Structures are given as C-alpha cells and as structure tokens.
mmCIF file of C-alpha atoms in Angstrom:
data_model
loop_
_atom_site.group_PDB
_atom_site.id
_atom_site.type_symbol
_atom_site.label_atom_id
_atom_site.label_comp_id
_atom_site.label_asym_id
_atom_site.label_seq_id
_atom_site.Cartn_x
_atom_site.Cartn_y
_atom_site.Cartn_z
ATOM 1 C CA MET A 423 -9.107 33.960 6.001
ATOM 2 C CA THR A 424 -6.260 31.475 5.876
ATOM 3 C CA VAL A 425 -7.806 28.349 7.444
ATOM 4 C CA PHE A 426 -10.586 26.548 5.589
ATOM 5 C CA THR A 427 -12.584 23.620 6.969
ATOM 6 C CA GLU A 428 -14.780 21.264 4.966
ATOM 7 C CA LEU A 429 -16.918 18.285 5.874
ATOM 8 C CA ALA A 430 -16.349 15.107 3.868
ATOM 9 C CA PRO A 431 -19.613 13.240 4.514
ATOM 10 C CA ALA A 432 -20.279 9.581 3.847
ATOM 11 C CA LYS A 433 -21.689 8.937 0.365
ATOM 12 C CA VAL A 434 -24.471 6.377 0.238
ATOM 13 C CA ASN A 435 -25.468 4.701 -3.022
ATOM 14 C CA LEU A 436 -29.215 4.439 -2.544
ATOM 15 C CA THR A 437 -29.342 2.595 -5.872
ATOM 16 C CA LEU A 438 -26.594 1.356 -8.175
ATOM 17 C CA GLU A 439 -27.202 -0.156 -11.610
ATOM 18 C CA VAL A 440 -24.337 -1.423 -13.768
ATOM 19 C CA LEU A 441 -25.225 -1.096 -17.448
ATOM 20 C CA GLY A 442 -22.189 -2.958 -18.717
ATOM 21 C CA LYS A 443 -18.465 -2.821 -19.319
ATOM 22 C CA ARG A 444 -17.049 -0.390 -21.861
ATOM 23 C CA PRO A 445 -14.249 -1.150 -24.329
ATOM 24 C CA ASP A 446 -11.872 0.951 -22.201
ATOM 25 C CA GLY A 447 -12.480 -1.325 -19.204
ATOM 26 C CA TYR A 448 -14.618 1.079 -17.201
ATOM 27 C CA HIS A 449 -18.228 0.340 -16.279
ATOM 28 C CA GLU A 450 -21.300 2.364 -17.199
ATOM 29 C CA ILE A 451 -23.499 2.968 -14.175
ATOM 30 C CA ALA A 452 -26.666 4.698 -13.091
ATOM 31 C CA SER A 453 -26.761 5.495 -9.382
ATOM 32 C CA LEU A 454 -28.786 7.616 -7.006
ATOM 33 C CA ALA A 455 -26.287 8.878 -4.439
ATOM 34 C CA ALA A 456 -26.888 10.947 -1.319
ATOM 35 C CA PHE A 457 -24.868 12.078 1.688
ATOM 36 C CA ALA A 458 -25.001 11.527 5.449
ATOM 37 C CA ARG A 459 -24.049 14.797 7.123
ATOM 38 C CA ASP A 460 -23.803 13.251 10.585
ATOM 39 C CA ALA A 461 -21.123 10.754 9.510
ATOM 40 C CA ALA A 462 -18.197 12.605 8.043
ATOM 41 C CA ASP A 463 -14.467 13.150 7.948
ATOM 42 C CA HIS A 464 -13.221 16.664 8.676
ATOM 43 C CA VAL A 465 -10.698 18.314 6.363
ATOM 44 C CA THR A 466 -8.855 21.520 7.314
ATOM 45 C CA LEU A 467 -6.546 23.467 4.993
ATOM 46 C CA ASP A 468 -4.083 25.923 6.549
ATOM 47 C CA SER A 469 -2.891 27.949 3.575
ATOM 48 C CA LEU A 470 -0.092 29.658 5.543
ATOM 49 C CA ARG A 471 1.741 26.419 6.311
ATOM 50 C CA PRO A 472 3.939 24.378 3.944
ATOM 51 C CA VAL A 473 2.207 21.693 1.916
ATOM 52 C CA ALA A 474 1.788 18.566 4.028
ATOM 53 C CA VAL A 475 -0.848 16.033 5.063
ATOM 54 C CA GLU A 476 -1.558 15.177 8.680
ATOM 55 C CA VAL A 477 -4.041 12.490 9.719
ATOM 56 C CA SER A 478 -5.811 11.842 13.005
ATOM 57 C CA GLY A 479 -9.091 10.315 14.086
ATOM 58 C CA PRO A 480 -10.291 6.791 14.909
ATOM 59 C CA PHE A 481 -9.571 5.455 11.407
ATOM 60 C CA GLY A 482 -6.477 7.519 10.606
ATOM 61 C CA GLY A 483 -4.192 4.544 11.065
ATOM 62 C CA SER A 484 -6.207 2.403 8.660
ATOM 63 C CA ILE A 485 -5.178 4.288 5.519
ATOM 64 C CA SER A 486 -2.804 2.164 3.480
ATOM 65 C CA GLY A 487 -1.026 2.975 0.253
ATOM 66 C CA LYS A 488 -1.137 6.439 -1.248
ATOM 67 C CA ASN A 489 -3.405 8.967 0.426
ATOM 68 C CA LEU A 490 -5.697 10.495 -2.193
ATOM 69 C CA ILE A 491 -5.291 13.874 -0.500
ATOM 70 C CA GLU A 492 -1.571 13.849 -1.348
ATOM 71 C CA VAL A 493 -2.400 12.931 -4.948
ATOM 72 C CA THR A 494 -4.918 15.779 -5.074
ATOM 73 C CA LEU A 495 -2.442 18.361 -3.796
ATOM 74 C CA ARG A 496 0.200 17.252 -6.314
ATOM 75 C CA ARG A 497 -2.315 17.368 -9.159
ATOM 76 C CA LEU A 498 -3.391 20.888 -8.186
ATOM 77 C CA ALA A 499 0.222 22.092 -8.050
ATOM 78 C CA ASP A 500 0.893 20.628 -11.485
ATOM 79 C CA ILE A 501 -2.216 22.106 -13.081
ATOM 80 C CA GLU A 502 -1.876 25.605 -11.625
ATOM 81 C CA PRO A 503 1.414 26.402 -9.834
ATOM 82 C CA ARG A 504 0.044 29.745 -8.674
ATOM 83 C CA LEU A 505 -2.554 28.111 -6.429
ATOM 84 C CA ARG A 506 -2.182 28.746 -2.731
ATOM 85 C CA LEU A 507 -2.188 25.290 -1.150
ATOM 86 C CA GLY A 508 -0.905 24.520 2.345
ATOM 87 C CA ALA A 509 -1.071 21.922 5.092
ATOM 88 C CA VAL A 510 -4.094 19.630 5.201
ATOM 89 C CA HIS A 511 -5.291 17.987 8.392
ATOM 90 C CA LEU A 512 -7.642 15.041 7.975
ATOM 91 C CA GLU A 513 -9.723 13.851 10.914
ATOM 92 C CA LYS A 514 -10.612 10.360 9.700
ATOM 93 C CA ASN A 515 -13.944 9.391 11.259
ATOM 94 C CA LEU A 516 -15.186 7.081 8.482
ATOM 95 C CA PRO A 517 -14.001 3.499 7.963
ATOM 96 C CA VAL A 518 -11.529 2.988 5.116
ATOM 97 C CA ALA A 519 -12.371 1.028 1.927
ATOM 98 C CA ALA A 520 -15.945 0.953 3.148
ATOM 99 C CA GLY A 521 -18.120 1.647 0.099
ATOM 100 C CA ILE A 522 -19.133 5.087 1.358
ATOM 101 C CA GLY A 523 -16.667 7.168 -0.638
ATOM 102 C CA GLY A 524 -14.417 8.147 2.279
ATOM 103 C CA GLY A 525 -11.211 8.757 0.309
ATOM 104 C CA SER A 526 -13.122 10.355 -2.550
ATOM 105 C CA ALA A 527 -15.016 12.590 -0.138
ATOM 106 C CA ASP A 528 -11.712 13.650 1.459
ATOM 107 C CA ALA A 529 -10.196 14.535 -1.924
ATOM 108 C CA ALA A 530 -13.323 16.470 -2.886
ATOM 109 C CA ALA A 531 -13.232 18.356 0.419
ATOM 110 C CA VAL A 532 -9.630 19.375 -0.330
ATOM 111 C CA LEU A 533 -10.713 20.644 -3.747
ATOM 112 C CA ARG A 534 -13.478 22.747 -2.195
ATOM 113 C CA ALA A 535 -11.097 24.134 0.450
ATOM 114 C CA VAL A 536 -8.454 25.043 -2.137
ATOM 115 C CA ARG A 537 -11.135 26.640 -4.319
ATOM 116 C CA ARG A 538 -12.222 28.802 -1.363
ATOM 117 C CA ALA A 539 -8.601 29.739 -0.650
ATOM 118 C CA ASN A 540 -8.027 30.874 -4.257
ATOM 119 C CA LEU A 541 -11.076 32.882 -5.247
ATOM 120 C CA GLU A 542 -9.133 34.840 -7.865
ATOM 121 C CA LEU A 543 -7.884 31.713 -9.670
ATOM 122 C CA ALA A 544 -10.846 29.413 -9.028
ATOM 123 C CA PRO A 545 -12.837 30.447 -12.139
ATOM 124 C CA THR A 546 -9.928 29.457 -14.408
ATOM 125 C CA LEU A 547 -10.032 25.771 -13.381
ATOM 126 C CA ASP A 548 -12.509 23.074 -14.420
ATOM 127 C CA TRP A 549 -13.021 21.619 -10.952
ATOM 128 C CA SER A 550 -15.495 18.935 -12.009
ATOM 129 C CA ARG A 551 -13.199 17.621 -14.707
ATOM 130 C CA LEU A 552 -10.269 17.648 -12.293
ATOM 131 C CA ALA A 553 -12.340 15.721 -9.750
ATOM 132 C CA GLY A 554 -13.137 13.090 -12.365
ATOM 133 C CA THR A 555 -9.444 12.444 -12.974
ATOM 134 C CA LEU A 556 -8.912 11.647 -9.290
ATOM 135 C CA GLY A 557 -11.471 8.852 -8.983
ATOM 136 C CA ALA A 558 -14.927 7.721 -10.016
ATOM 137 C CA ASP A 559 -16.663 9.099 -6.908
ATOM 138 C CA VAL A 560 -14.749 12.352 -6.499
ATOM 139 C CA ALA A 561 -16.991 14.293 -8.894
ATOM 140 C CA VAL A 562 -20.209 13.523 -7.007
ATOM 141 C CA CYS A 563 -18.456 14.144 -3.683
ATOM 142 C CA LEU A 564 -17.309 17.530 -4.992
ATOM 143 C CA GLU A 565 -20.964 18.452 -5.614
ATOM 144 C CA ASN A 566 -21.715 17.243 -2.077
ATOM 145 C CA ARG A 567 -25.470 16.887 -2.607
ATOM 146 C CA ALA A 568 -27.979 14.250 -3.651
ATOM 147 C CA SER A 569 -27.218 13.404 -7.281
ATOM 148 C CA TRP A 570 -27.977 11.088 -10.181
ATOM 149 C CA MET A 571 -24.714 9.603 -11.443
ATOM 150 C CA THR A 572 -24.359 8.173 -14.941
ATOM 151 C CA GLY A 573 -21.545 7.321 -17.348
ATOM 152 C CA THR A 574 -18.645 6.082 -15.252
ATOM 153 C CA GLY A 575 -19.846 8.322 -12.439
ATOM 154 C CA ASP A 576 -18.577 11.413 -14.209
ATOM 155 C CA HIS A 577 -21.980 12.733 -15.320
ATOM 156 C CA ILE A 578 -23.664 14.334 -12.315
ATOM 157 C CA GLN A 579 -27.173 15.763 -12.141
ATOM 158 C CA ALA A 580 -28.528 17.252 -8.921
ATOM 159 C CA VAL A 581 -31.626 15.623 -7.450
ATOM 160 C CA VAL A 582 -33.326 18.570 -5.816
ATOM 161 C CA THR A 583 -36.374 16.960 -4.227
ATOM 162 C CA LEU A 584 -35.043 14.064 -2.184
ATOM 163 C CA PRO A 585 -36.961 13.380 1.042
ATOM 164 C CA PRO A 586 -34.646 12.802 4.016
ATOM 165 C CA LEU A 587 -34.171 9.195 5.047
ATOM 166 C CA PHE A 588 -33.541 8.111 8.627
ATOM 167 C CA ALA A 589 -30.874 5.477 8.273
ATOM 168 C CA VAL A 590 -28.268 3.418 10.079
ATOM 169 C CA LEU A 591 -24.848 2.816 8.510
ATOM 170 C CA VAL A 592 -23.160 -0.419 9.588
ATOM 171 C CA ASN A 593 -19.615 -1.571 8.831
ATOM 172 C CA PRO A 594 -18.231 -4.802 10.320
ATOM 173 C CA LEU A 595 -14.698 -3.372 10.531
ATOM 174 C CA GLN A 596 -13.259 -6.437 8.882
ATOM 175 C CA PRO A 597 -10.001 -5.841 6.948
ATOM 176 C CA MET A 598 -10.619 -5.398 3.239
ATOM 177 C CA PRO A 599 -8.126 -5.956 0.393
ATOM 178 C CA ALA A 600 -6.648 -2.773 -1.045
ATOM 179 C CA ASP A 601 -8.110 -3.681 -4.443
ATOM 180 C CA LYS A 602 -11.548 -4.501 -3.038
ATOM 181 C CA THR A 603 -13.484 -2.477 -5.614
ATOM 182 C CA ALA A 604 -11.602 -4.047 -8.517
ATOM 183 C CA ARG A 605 -12.320 -7.502 -7.086
ATOM 184 C CA VAL A 606 -16.011 -6.709 -6.770
ATOM 185 C CA PHE A 607 -16.278 -5.625 -10.410
ATOM 186 C CA LEU A 608 -14.263 -8.681 -11.461
ATOM 187 C CA ALA A 609 -16.701 -10.913 -9.577
ATOM 188 C CA LEU A 610 -19.607 -9.086 -11.220
ATOM 189 C CA ASN A 611 -18.253 -10.108 -14.630
ATOM 190 C CA ALA A 612 -20.477 -7.608 -16.446
ATOM 191 C CA GLY A 613 -21.055 -8.000 -20.147
ATOM 192 C CA PRO A 614 -20.467 -5.227 -22.675
ATOM 193 C CA VAL A 615 -22.623 -2.106 -22.570
ATOM 194 C CA THR A 616 -25.825 -2.757 -24.463
ATOM 195 C CA THR A 617 -28.168 -0.237 -22.845
ATOM 196 C CA ALA A 618 -28.261 3.391 -23.915
ATOM 197 C CA THR A 619 -26.089 5.327 -21.513
ATOM 198 C CA ALA A 620 -28.328 8.396 -21.432
ATOM 199 C CA ARG A 621 -30.392 7.619 -18.321
ATOM 200 C CA PRO A 622 -32.725 10.411 -17.199
ATOM 201 C CA PRO A 623 -32.737 11.216 -13.489
ATOM 202 C CA PRO A 624 -35.658 9.872 -11.464
ATOM 203 C CA GLN A 625 -38.806 11.931 -11.165
ATOM 204 C CA PRO A 626 -39.255 13.989 -7.991
ATOM 205 C CA PHE A 627 -40.151 11.901 -4.953
ATOM 206 C CA ALA A 628 -43.224 13.176 -3.157
ATOM 207 C CA THR A 629 -42.604 11.136 -0.015
ATOM 208 C CA ALA A 630 -39.955 8.987 1.625
ATOM 209 C CA ALA A 631 -42.137 5.969 0.834
ATOM 210 C CA ASP A 632 -41.883 6.799 -2.877
ATOM 211 C CA LEU A 633 -38.117 7.022 -2.588
ATOM 212 C CA ILE A 634 -37.869 3.711 -0.726
ATOM 213 C CA ALA A 635 -40.029 2.042 -3.397
ATOM 214 C CA PHE A 636 -37.609 3.338 -6.057
ATOM 215 C CA MET A 637 -34.652 1.984 -4.062
ATOM 216 C CA ILE A 638 -36.250 -1.450 -3.700
ATOM 217 C CA LEU A 639 -37.057 -1.573 -7.418
ATOM 218 C CA HIS A 640 -33.555 -0.653 -8.639
ATOM 219 C CA GLY A 641 -31.359 -2.079 -5.855
ATOM 220 C CA ASN A 642 -27.583 -2.437 -6.028
ATOM 221 C CA ALA A 643 -26.219 -4.540 -8.890
ATOM 222 C CA LEU A 644 -22.989 -5.105 -6.942
ATOM 223 C CA ASP A 645 -24.708 -6.834 -4.020
ATOM 224 C CA ALA A 646 -23.889 -10.452 -4.910
ATOM 225 C CA ALA A 647 -20.387 -9.623 -6.152
ATOM 226 C CA ALA A 648 -19.662 -7.633 -2.985
ATOM 227 C CA ARG A 649 -20.811 -10.579 -0.834
ATOM 228 C CA HIS A 650 -18.523 -12.854 -2.855
ATOM 229 C CA VAL A 651 -15.537 -10.652 -1.971
ATOM 230 C CA ALA A 652 -16.677 -9.929 1.601
ATOM 231 C CA PRO A 653 -19.055 -12.686 2.786
ATOM 232 C CA ILE A 654 -19.609 -10.880 6.088
ATOM 233 C CA ILE A 655 -21.898 -8.467 4.206
ATOM 234 C CA ALA A 656 -24.610 -11.126 4.458
ATOM 235 C CA ASP A 657 -24.323 -11.025 8.262
ATOM 236 C CA VAL A 658 -24.447 -7.229 8.288
ATOM 237 C CA LYS A 659 -27.590 -7.090 6.151
ATOM 238 C CA GLU A 660 -29.212 -9.786 8.276
ATOM 239 C CA ALA A 661 -28.513 -7.797 11.451
ATOM 240 C CA ILE A 662 -29.998 -4.653 9.894
ATOM 241 C CA GLU A 663 -33.096 -6.451 8.639
ATOM 242 C CA ALA A 664 -33.640 -8.006 12.071
ATOM 243 C CA ALA A 665 -33.603 -4.615 13.825
ATOM 244 C CA PRO A 666 -37.059 -3.271 14.730
ATOM 245 C CA GLY A 667 -38.826 -1.199 12.091
ATOM 246 C CA CYS A 668 -36.514 -1.913 9.145
ATOM 247 C CA LEU A 669 -38.082 -0.594 5.944
ATOM 248 C CA HIS A 670 -35.209 -1.444 3.587
ATOM 249 C CA ALA A 671 -31.642 -2.733 3.825
ATOM 250 C CA ALA A 672 -28.913 -2.667 1.185
ATOM 251 C CA VAL A 673 -25.171 -2.526 0.618
ATOM 252 C CA SER A 674 -23.628 0.824 -0.351
ATOM 253 C CA GLY A 675 -21.305 0.847 -3.353
ATOM 254 C CA GLY A 676 -19.072 -2.223 -3.301
ATOM 255 C CA GLY A 677 -19.467 -2.626 0.480
ATOM 256 C CA PRO A 678 -18.847 -3.750 3.067
ATOM 257 C CA THR A 679 -20.843 -0.883 4.617
ATOM 258 C CA CYS A 680 -24.580 -1.551 4.525
ATOM 259 C CA PHE A 681 -27.437 0.728 5.444
ATOM 260 C CA GLY A 682 -30.966 0.329 6.698
ATOM 261 C CA ILE A 683 -33.903 2.725 6.551
ATOM 262 C CA PHE A 684 -35.996 2.963 9.719
ATOM 263 C CA ALA A 685 -38.810 4.939 11.236
ATOM 264 C CA ASP A 686 -36.731 5.180 14.434
ATOM 265 C CA HIS A 687 -33.105 4.930 13.377
ATOM 266 C CA GLU A 688 -31.682 5.808 16.794
ATOM 267 C CA ALA A 689 -33.462 2.868 18.431
ATOM 268 C CA ALA A 690 -32.463 0.530 15.596
ATOM 269 C CA ALA A 691 -28.818 1.608 15.853
ATOM 270 C CA ALA A 692 -28.831 0.868 19.597
ATOM 271 C CA VAL A 693 -30.171 -2.646 18.973
ATOM 272 C CA ILE A 694 -27.596 -3.407 16.275
ATOM 273 C CA LYS A 695 -24.770 -2.015 18.407
ATOM 274 C CA ARG A 696 -25.764 -4.156 21.398
ATOM 275 C CA GLY A 697 -25.731 -7.259 19.236
ATOM 276 C CA HIS A 698 -22.455 -6.387 17.513
ATOM 277 C CA PRO A 699 -20.339 -4.152 19.774
ATOM 278 C CA GLY A 700 -17.279 -4.500 17.523
ATOM 279 C CA TRP A 701 -18.997 -3.038 14.484
ATOM 280 C CA TRP A 702 -19.176 0.599 13.398
ATOM 281 C CA VAL A 703 -22.842 1.574 13.747
ATOM 282 C CA GLN A 704 -23.907 5.121 12.951
ATOM 283 C CA PRO A 705 -27.452 6.547 12.923
ATOM 284 C CA VAL A 706 -27.654 9.229 10.214
ATOM 285 C CA VAL A 707 -30.012 11.318 8.143
ATOM 286 C CA VAL A 708 -29.380 10.768 4.444
ATOM 287 C CA GLY A 709 -30.459 13.385 1.939
#
C-alpha cells in the first residue's frame, strides 16, 4: 500500500477547566474531550510522490500563516530521515481557528498516516511525545478517541465508557484573529497554579444524562474570555439554546464554535440553519 487516508475529526471539549498558569507561561488544564466522526477533514498521504501539501475543500482557502501539516512533515524528516513521507492532500471541511482542533487534528492525521506507511520504523519513534511538540491538542487528536486531558494537554487518558451524544456544532464563520487562542487566555488572566495537577479521570458514565450532568457541573472556564474576544459567541449560544429540545449548550475550546446536545439533533440543526443560513451548522454524534 502506498496511499494512506485518515479522518481528522472535530475535537469537542465537553468540559474545560483551567487550573492556573505555570511559571513557564503555559496553563494547566483538565478537559474531557471527544470527537465528532461526522464532521471531519480528510487527509491522504501518497508515499510515492515528492513531499508536498495540497489543500482543497470548502475551508481550504481560509488557512493563513504556516500550515501545521508542513511543520509536521519537516519535523518528521528532521527526527528520522529514513521515514517514507510523500505528498499530503488535505480536504478542509472544518472551519479554521474554530475551537474544534482542526489544524491539530490534521497534523495528528498526518502522523498516523506516516506511522502506517513506515511500519518498520514506527516502533522507534515516540509518537505521543512528537505530537506534544507540535501543539497542545495534537496529542489527544493523535489518540483520536474520547480522552481526559490534563497537564498542558499532554497527559492523555482514554475514557472508555462515554455514552454517545447527539449534538449540533455551530460556527458563525466570522473572521478570527490568527492569535485568537492567545487572546482568549490573556483575557482569562488566570492566576498561578494552586491546585494539584494530578486530576483523576471521571468515573464511568452510565447514561448520557450522567455525562450531561458532569458537563453542566464543570463547564468551560474559557467561556467568558472567549466571548470577550469573539462577542458573537453569545449569539451562537443563544441560537442553540432556543432550538427545540436543547439539553445543554457550551463553547468548545476557545471558540467560536459552540455545541448543543439534543434529543433530536437533526431537527435542531435544521431550525438553527433556517434562522442563520450563513453559519456552519453540523449535526454530529460525539463520542
């Protein structure tokens, strides 16, 4: 096999606690993250072609600055020159700078594709550590399953029993600053870390109702800071909460993408889309 295809699904922070700012400037977090398989970029590696990155898809033209896929390929070549790399095609279906880990998911998908293309060399590389050097969310996206994230996002523990959630992802498609995440954490103005960083993963959730109760209890500590940077988040959450059957609404990561949990997510998505035809509205199953 010479062509390897990987999904890069949207990452949704079901909860996100910020425990404080470390002396090195990074933030300690505790976050329950899961993935939406029906909202994803598609990454294809052709190991017989010269190293290159090609981008298509509805949001391909929205990528500004350095593409994390290019950074990933260069890092791999530097770490292990014997790796068989190749040409990467990215079908960009997820909004950019959206709070759903799009660029991180793409980089992680490249890592998985290269690992599959180099089975003889793969065991010699520490893929998780490499992922952590590429960005805070790349490690959890490399695992590509529901996880409990602690530390700076570099400590990942699988959450095996996570009931599926029927959700709607909503992004207003408003331009975001390239340093949006940095601005959100600056607006948060977190104090120094005072809480023990060893946070055990949540207990198994027997039902979706148990999971939703956990989400409501822990919330997203970046909510107010994200709304300060992107005030339209308030409108997005209001539209989600007004849709029929909303059980919970929240912002994912640093926004501006928000999500709602519904009994009938297809019907809710149709209502939100009719009211806001210029927004990106995607019914998904998160798990």
